[in-house]
Coordinates of C-alpha atoms in Angstrom, one line a residue:
X6 CA 22.1 -26.9 25.9
X7 CA 20.4 -29.9 24.5
X8 CA 21.7 -32.3 21.1
X9 CA 20.8 -30.6 18.1
X10 CA 18.3 -31.9 15.6
X11 CA 21.2 -31.9 13.2
X12 CA 22.4 -35.1 14.8
X13 CA 19.7 -37.1 13.9
X14 CA 19.4 -39.1 11.4
X15 CA 16.0 -38.7 9.5
X16 CA 15.1 -38.2 5.7
X17 CA 12.6 -38.2 3.5
X18 CA 11.0 -41.6 2.2
X19 CA 11.6 -42.0 -1.6
X20 CA 14.3 -41.6 -4.5
X21 CA 11.2 -38.7 -5.6
X22 CA 11.1 -37.2 -2.9
X23 CA 14.7 -36.6 -2.4
X24 CA 15.2 -35.8 -5.9
X25 CA 12.7 -33.1 -6.0
X26 CA 14.0 -31.6 -2.7
X27 CA 17.6 -31.6 -4.8
X28 CA 15.3 -29.5 -7.1
X29 CA 14.1 -27.2 -4.6
X30 CA 17.3 -26.2 -3.1
X31 CA 19.3 -25.9 -7.1
X32 CA 16.0 -23.8 -8.0
X33 CA 16.3 -21.6 -4.8
X34 CA 19.8 -20.8 -6.1
X35 CA 18.6 -20.0 -9.8
X36 CA 15.4 -17.5 -8.7
X37 CA 17.6 -15.7 -6.4
X38 CA 20.3 -15.2 -9.1
X39 CA 17.6 -14.2 -11.5
X40 CA 16.1 -12.0 -8.7
X41 CA 19.4 -10.0 -8.5
X42 CA 19.3 -9.3 -12.0
X43 CA 16.6 -6.3 -10.8
X44 CA 17.2 -6.4 -6.9
X45 CA 20.2 -5.3 -5.1
X46 CA 20.7 -6.6 -1.6
X47 CA 17.8 -8.2 0.5
X48 CA 19.2 -11.6 0.3
X49 CA 17.3 -12.2 3.8
X50 CA 14.1 -11.0 2.7
X51 CA 14.1 -12.2 -0.8
X52 CA 14.7 -15.8 1.2
X53 CA 11.9 -14.9 3.3
X54 CA 9.7 -14.5 0.3
X55 CA 10.6 -18.0 -1.3
X56 CA 10.2 -19.8 2.5
X57 CA 6.5 -18.3 2.1
X58 CA 6.0 -18.9 -1.4
X59 CA 7.4 -22.3 -1.1
X60 CA 5.6 -23.4 1.9
X61 CA 2.2 -22.1 0.7
X62 CA 2.2 -19.2 3.5
X63 CA 1.2 -15.4 3.0
X64 CA 3.9 -12.4 4.5
X65 CA 3.5 -9.0 5.5
X66 CA 6.2 -7.0 3.8
X67 CA 6.9 -3.8 6.7
X68 CA 8.9 -0.8 5.0
X69 CA 9.0 2.8 4.0
X70 CA 8.4 3.9 0.6
X71 CA 10.8 3.5 -2.1
X72 CA 12.4 0.0 -0.8
X73 CA 11.3 -2.3 -3.9
X74 CA 8.6 -3.5 -2.2
X75 CA 6.5 -4.2 -5.0
X76 CA 9.4 -4.2 -7.8
X77 CA 10.8 -7.7 -5.2
X78 CA 7.2 -9.1 -5.7
X79 CA 6.7 -8.7 -9.0
X80 CA 10.4 -9.6 -10.1
X81 CA 9.6 -12.8 -8.1
X82 CA 6.3 -13.5 -10.0
X83 CA 7.9 -12.9 -13.6
X84 CA 11.1 -15.5 -12.6
X85 CA 8.6 -18.4 -11.9
X86 CA 6.4 -16.9 -14.8
X87 CA 3.2 -16.9 -12.7
X88 CA 0.2 -14.6 -13.0
X89 CA 0.3 -11.6 -10.5
X90 CA -2.0 -8.6 -9.3
X91 CA -1.5 -5.6 -8.1
X92 CA -4.2 -3.9 -5.6
X93 CA -3.7 -0.5 -4.6
X94 CA -5.7 -0.5 -1.4
X95 CA -7.5 3.0 -0.8
X96 CA -10.3 4.2 1.4
X97 CA -13.1 3.5 -1.1
X98 CA -12.1 0.2 -2.2
X99 CA -14.7 -2.4 -2.1
X100 CA -14.8 -6.2 -1.5
X101 CA -16.2 -6.7 -5.1
X102 CA -13.2 -4.6 -6.4
X103 CA -10.8 -7.7 -5.1
X104 CA -13.2 -10.3 -5.8
X105 CA -15.1 -9.6 -8.8
X106 CA -18.8 -9.4 -9.4
X107 CA -21.5 -10.8 -11.6
X108 CA -22.4 -8.5 -14.3
X109 CA -25.4 -7.9 -16.3
X110 CA -24.8 -9.0 -20.2
X111 CA -26.6 -9.6 -23.5
X112 CA -26.8 -13.1 -24.4
X113 CA -26.6 -14.0 -28.3
X114 CA -28.4 -16.9 -28.3
X115 CA -31.5 -15.9 -26.7
X116 CA -31.8 -12.4 -27.2
X117 CA -31.9 -11.9 -23.6
X118 CA -29.7 -11.0 -20.6
X119 CA -28.1 -12.8 -17.9
X120 CA -25.7 -12.3 -15.1
X121 CA -22.1 -13.1 -15.8
X122 CA -19.3 -13.5 -13.0
X123 CA -16.4 -11.1 -13.6
X124 CA -13.4 -12.2 -11.8
X125 CA -11.6 -9.8 -9.7
X126 CA -7.2 -9.1 -9.4
X127 CA -7.8 -11.9 -6.4
X128 CA -7.6 -14.5 -9.5
X129 CA -3.9 -15.0 -10.0
X130 CA -1.3 -16.8 -8.7
X131 CA 1.0 -14.1 -7.0
X132 CA -1.1 -11.2 -5.4
X133 CA 0.5 -8.1 -3.9
X134 CA -1.9 -6.3 -2.0
X135 CA 0.0 -2.6 -1.8
X136 CA -0.7 -0.6 1.4
X137 CA -3.2 -3.5 3.2
X138 CA -4.0 -0.9 6.4
X139 CA -5.1 2.0 3.8
X140 CA -9.0 0.1 3.1
X141 CA -11.4 -0.1 6.1
X142 CA -11.3 -3.6 7.6
X143 CA -14.6 -4.3 5.4
X144 CA -12.5 -4.6 2.6
X145 CA -9.5 -6.0 4.4
X146 CA -11.6 -8.9 5.3
X147 CA -12.3 -9.7 1.9
X148 CA -8.9 -11.2 1.4
X149 CA -9.2 -13.6 4.8
X150 CA -11.1 -16.8 3.2
X151 CA -9.2 -16.7 0.2
X152 CA -5.9 -16.3 2.2
X153 CA -6.4 -18.7 4.5
X154 CA -9.0 -21.0 2.0
X155 CA -7.8 -20.5 -1.5
X156 CA -11.1 -19.7 -2.8
X157 CA -13.8 -17.1 -2.7
X158 CA -17.4 -16.8 -2.2
X159 CA -19.5 -14.1 -4.2
X160 CA -23.4 -13.9 -4.5
X161 CA -23.2 -17.4 -2.6
X162 CA -21.4 -18.7 -5.0
X163 CA -17.7 -20.1 -4.3
X164 CA -14.9 -20.0 -6.4
X165 CA -11.5 -22.0 -6.4
X166 CA -8.3 -19.9 -6.7
X167 CA -5.7 -21.5 -8.8
X168 CA -3.0 -22.8 -7.1
X169 CA -0.1 -21.6 -6.7
X170 CA -1.7 -18.7 -4.6
X171 CA 0.5 -16.5 -2.5
X172 CA -0.7 -13.3 -0.8
X173 CA 2.3 -10.4 -0.3
X174 CA 0.5 -7.3 1.7
X175 CA 2.7 -4.0 2.2
X176 CA 2.4 -2.0 5.0
X177 CA 4.0 1.6 5.3
X178 CA 5.3 1.8 9.1
X179 CA 5.5 5.9 9.1
X180 CA 2.4 7.4 7.9
X181 CA -0.5 6.7 10.5
X182 CA -3.1 9.0 9.4
X183 CA -6.0 8.0 7.1
X184 CA -4.9 4.4 8.0
X185 CA -7.1 1.3 9.4
X186 CA -4.6 -1.0 11.2
X187 CA -4.9 -4.8 10.8
X188 CA -7.0 -6.5 13.7
X189 CA -4.8 -8.9 15.4
X190 CA -6.7 -11.9 14.2
X191 CA -6.0 -10.6 10.3
X192 CA -2.4 -10.1 11.5
X193 CA -1.9 -13.8 12.5
X194 CA -2.9 -15.4 9.2
X195 CA 0.3 -14.0 8.0
X196 CA 2.9 -16.3 8.3
X197 CA 5.5 -13.7 8.0
X198 CA 6.0 -10.2 8.5
X199 CA 9.4 -9.2 6.8
X200 CA 11.0 -5.9 7.3
X201 CA 12.9 -3.7 4.4
X202 CA 15.4 -1.4 5.7
X203 CA 17.5 1.1 3.8
X204 CA 20.7 -0.6 2.0
X205 CA 24.0 0.6 2.4
X206 CA 26.0 3.1 0.3
X207 CA 27.7 0.8 -1.8
X208 CA 24.1 -0.9 -2.6
X209 CA 22.4 2.8 -3.2
X210 CA 24.8 3.6 -5.5
X211 CA 24.5 0.5 -7.7
X212 CA 20.6 1.1 -7.6
X213 CA 21.1 4.6 -8.6
X214 CA 23.2 3.9 -11.4
X215 CA 21.0 0.8 -12.6
X216 CA 17.9 2.0 -12.5
X217 CA 18.8 5.2 -14.4
X218 CA 19.7 2.9 -17.8
X219 CA 18.2 1.2 -20.1
X220 CA 16.2 -1.9 -18.6
X221 CA 15.6 -5.1 -20.6
X222 CA 15.9 -8.1 -18.5
X223 CA 15.2 -11.4 -19.4
X224 CA 14.8 -14.3 -16.9
X225 CA 15.0 -17.8 -17.2
X226 CA 12.2 -19.8 -15.9
X227 CA 13.9 -22.7 -13.9
X228 CA 10.8 -23.5 -11.9
X229 CA 7.0 -23.2 -12.7
X230 CA 4.3 -23.3 -11.1
X231 CA 3.7 -26.6 -11.0
X232 CA 7.2 -26.7 -9.1
X233 CA 6.0 -24.4 -6.4
X234 CA 2.9 -26.9 -5.6
X235 CA 4.9 -30.2 -5.9
X236 CA 7.3 -28.3 -3.5
X237 CA 4.5 -27.1 -0.8
X238 CA 3.7 -30.7 -1.1
X239 CA 6.8 -32.1 -0.1
X240 CA 7.5 -29.6 2.4
X241 CA 4.7 -31.0 4.4
X242 CA 6.6 -34.7 4.7
X243 CA 9.9 -33.3 6.2
X244 CA 10.3 -35.1 9.4
X245 CA 10.2 -33.2 12.5
X246 CA 11.6 -34.5 15.7
X247 CA 9.9 -33.9 18.6
X248 CA 12.7 -32.1 20.5
X249 CA 12.2 -29.2 17.7
X250 CA 9.0 -29.4 17.8
X251 CA 8.7 -28.8 21.6
X252 CA 11.1 -25.8 21.2
X253 CA 9.0 -24.0 18.8
X254 CA 5.8 -24.5 21.3
X255 CA 7.5 -23.4 24.1
X256 CA 8.7 -20.4 22.4
X257 CA 4.5 -19.3 21.6
X258 CA 3.7 -20.4 25.2
X259 CA 6.4 -18.8 26.9
X260 CA 5.6 -15.5 25.2
X261 CA 1.9 -15.6 26.6
X262 CA 1.2 -13.8 29.8
X263 CA 0.1 -15.7 32.6
X264 CA 2.3 -18.4 31.6
X265 CA 3.5 -20.5 34.6
X266 CA 7.3 -20.3 33.4
X267 CA 6.8 -16.6 32.1
X268 CA 9.7 -14.4 32.3
X269 CA 9.5 -11.1 34.0
X270 CA 9.9 -9.0 31.4
X271 CA 6.7 -10.9 29.1
X272 CA 5.1 -9.8 32.6
X273 CA 6.2 -6.0 32.7
X274 CA 5.6 -5.7 28.4
X275 CA 3.5 -7.9 26.9
X276 CA -0.3 -7.8 26.7
X277 CA -0.9 -10.6 24.3
X278 CA 1.5 -13.8 23.4
X279 CA 1.9 -15.6 19.9
X280 CA -0.6 -18.0 19.2
X281 CA -0.6 -21.7 17.9
X282 CA 0.0 -20.3 14.4
X283 CA 3.4 -19.3 15.9
X284 CA 4.8 -22.8 16.0
X285 CA 2.9 -24.0 13.1
X286 CA 4.8 -20.9 11.3
X287 CA 8.1 -22.2 13.1
X288 CA 7.9 -25.8 12.0
X289 CA 6.8 -25.3 8.4
X290 CA 9.2 -22.1 7.5
X291 CA 11.9 -24.7 9.2
X292 CA 11.1 -27.4 7.3
X293 CA 11.7 -24.9 3.8
X294 CA 14.5 -23.7 5.2
X295 CA 16.3 -26.9 5.9
X296 CA 15.2 -28.4 2.5
X297 CA 16.9 -25.0 0.7
X298 CA 19.9 -25.8 2.8
X299 CA 20.6 -29.5 1.9
X300 CA 18.9 -31.0 4.7
X301 CA 15.9 -33.4 4.9
X302 CA 15.4 -32.6 8.5
X303 CA 14.7 -29.2 11.5
X304 CA 17.3 -28.2 13.6
X305 CA 17.5 -26.0 16.3
X306 CA 18.7 -23.3 14.4
X307 CA 16.1 -23.2 11.8
X308 CA 13.4 -22.1 14.3
X309 CA 15.9 -19.9 16.0
X310 CA 16.5 -18.1 12.5
X311 CA 13.1 -17.7 11.9
X312 CA 11.6 -16.4 15.3
X313 CA 11.5 -12.7 14.8
X314 CA 9.7 -12.8 11.5
X315 CA 7.3 -15.7 12.8
X316 CA 6.6 -13.6 16.1
X317 CA 7.3 -10.4 15.6
X318 CA 3.7 -9.4 14.5
X319 CA 2.2 -11.9 17.1
X320 CA 3.3 -11.0 20.6
X321 CA 1.7 -7.5 21.2
X322 CA 3.4 -4.8 23.3
X323 CA 1.6 -3.1 26.0
X324 CA 1.9 0.8 27.3
X325 CA 4.6 0.2 29.4
X326 CA 7.1 -1.3 26.3
X327 CA 5.7 1.4 24.2
X328 CA 6.6 4.3 26.7
X329 CA 9.7 3.0 27.1
X330 CA 10.5 2.5 23.7
X331 CA 10.8 -1.6 23.6
X332 CA 10.8 -3.1 20.0
X333 CA 9.3 -6.4 19.3
X334 CA 12.3 -7.7 17.9
X335 CA 14.3 -6.9 21.8
X336 CA 11.8 -8.8 23.3
X337 CA 12.1 -11.6 20.9
X338 CA 15.8 -11.6 21.3
X339 CA 15.5 -12.1 25.3
X340 CA 12.4 -14.5 24.6
X341 CA 15.7 -16.5 22.5
X342 CA 17.6 -16.5 25.2
X343 CA 15.2 -17.7 28.1
X344 CA 13.7 -20.5 25.9
X345 CA 15.4 -23.7 26.8
X346 CA 16.3 -26.2 23.9
X347 CA 14.9 -29.6 24.6
X348 CA 16.9 -32.5 24.9
X349 CA 16.5 -35.0 22.0
X350 CA 15.9 -38.4 22.8
X351 CA 19.1 -40.3 21.2

């Protein structure tokens, strides 16, 4: 094992940055407290959602129906007082249903008619793409430009989306009939795959009791949309040591079949490994995680903590892995055991 980056004396440059970093840390604690007024449990899930939001990344929420995926995202938008839109993806959904379209309207001044653009639900701050795998690829791809460029193009005209803009897409892992699996290229555009599972018995009892009682929650808006945009810019300024960056890159490279240092289990069970977006998102998420924990630098532990949500939708298993019921998370666990931590330069 090498010396961890936690021993390095690096920091943000200005007093304003330090103050903003402290605001991010306390803001995260406030948001967690407010979200838990409606959402029971799921601390790790909420943290990953905040990591997405504060870094400007998009995330895929995967879980069976009834696990409060929609409620969680909507509650987060309410706590932050951000505009929220939900699109229920269906087989007959058209791209214009997402982006908006031009319609003919009467012009009271000229007495004639003119084309007027009517914005679609994508013009929001937090967009929930519910059951994204239930709509054909043509409509799925309507989200790509918005997710990557924060803009949409309709009839040759480009419209910029208001910041912050984040997409949370949900996917049901058990119903495959009538679905259109997301292409690997589109999956790769999501920063995290966040998995939700059933809660424990006591938490389910608390949920049943709270949701069958009168509900009139009011939230404190301690963090604004402008704060979120400022956090996203701050995150980019958090320093990362060469050792930590090399570690993140090596994790992705060794996951690819054909790499000289590829372990036997990668050759046996993996068809395609992680793209270069994986280390990018490991570092970006690591920066936010460091700030959330009151640190101004990224450690090896930050990278390791985010390995599963960053890699699980980027490592494609082959037939042998599926037939032997080897999960992607199991592959990532093995990968983290064999990738050495580089030694930090002292």
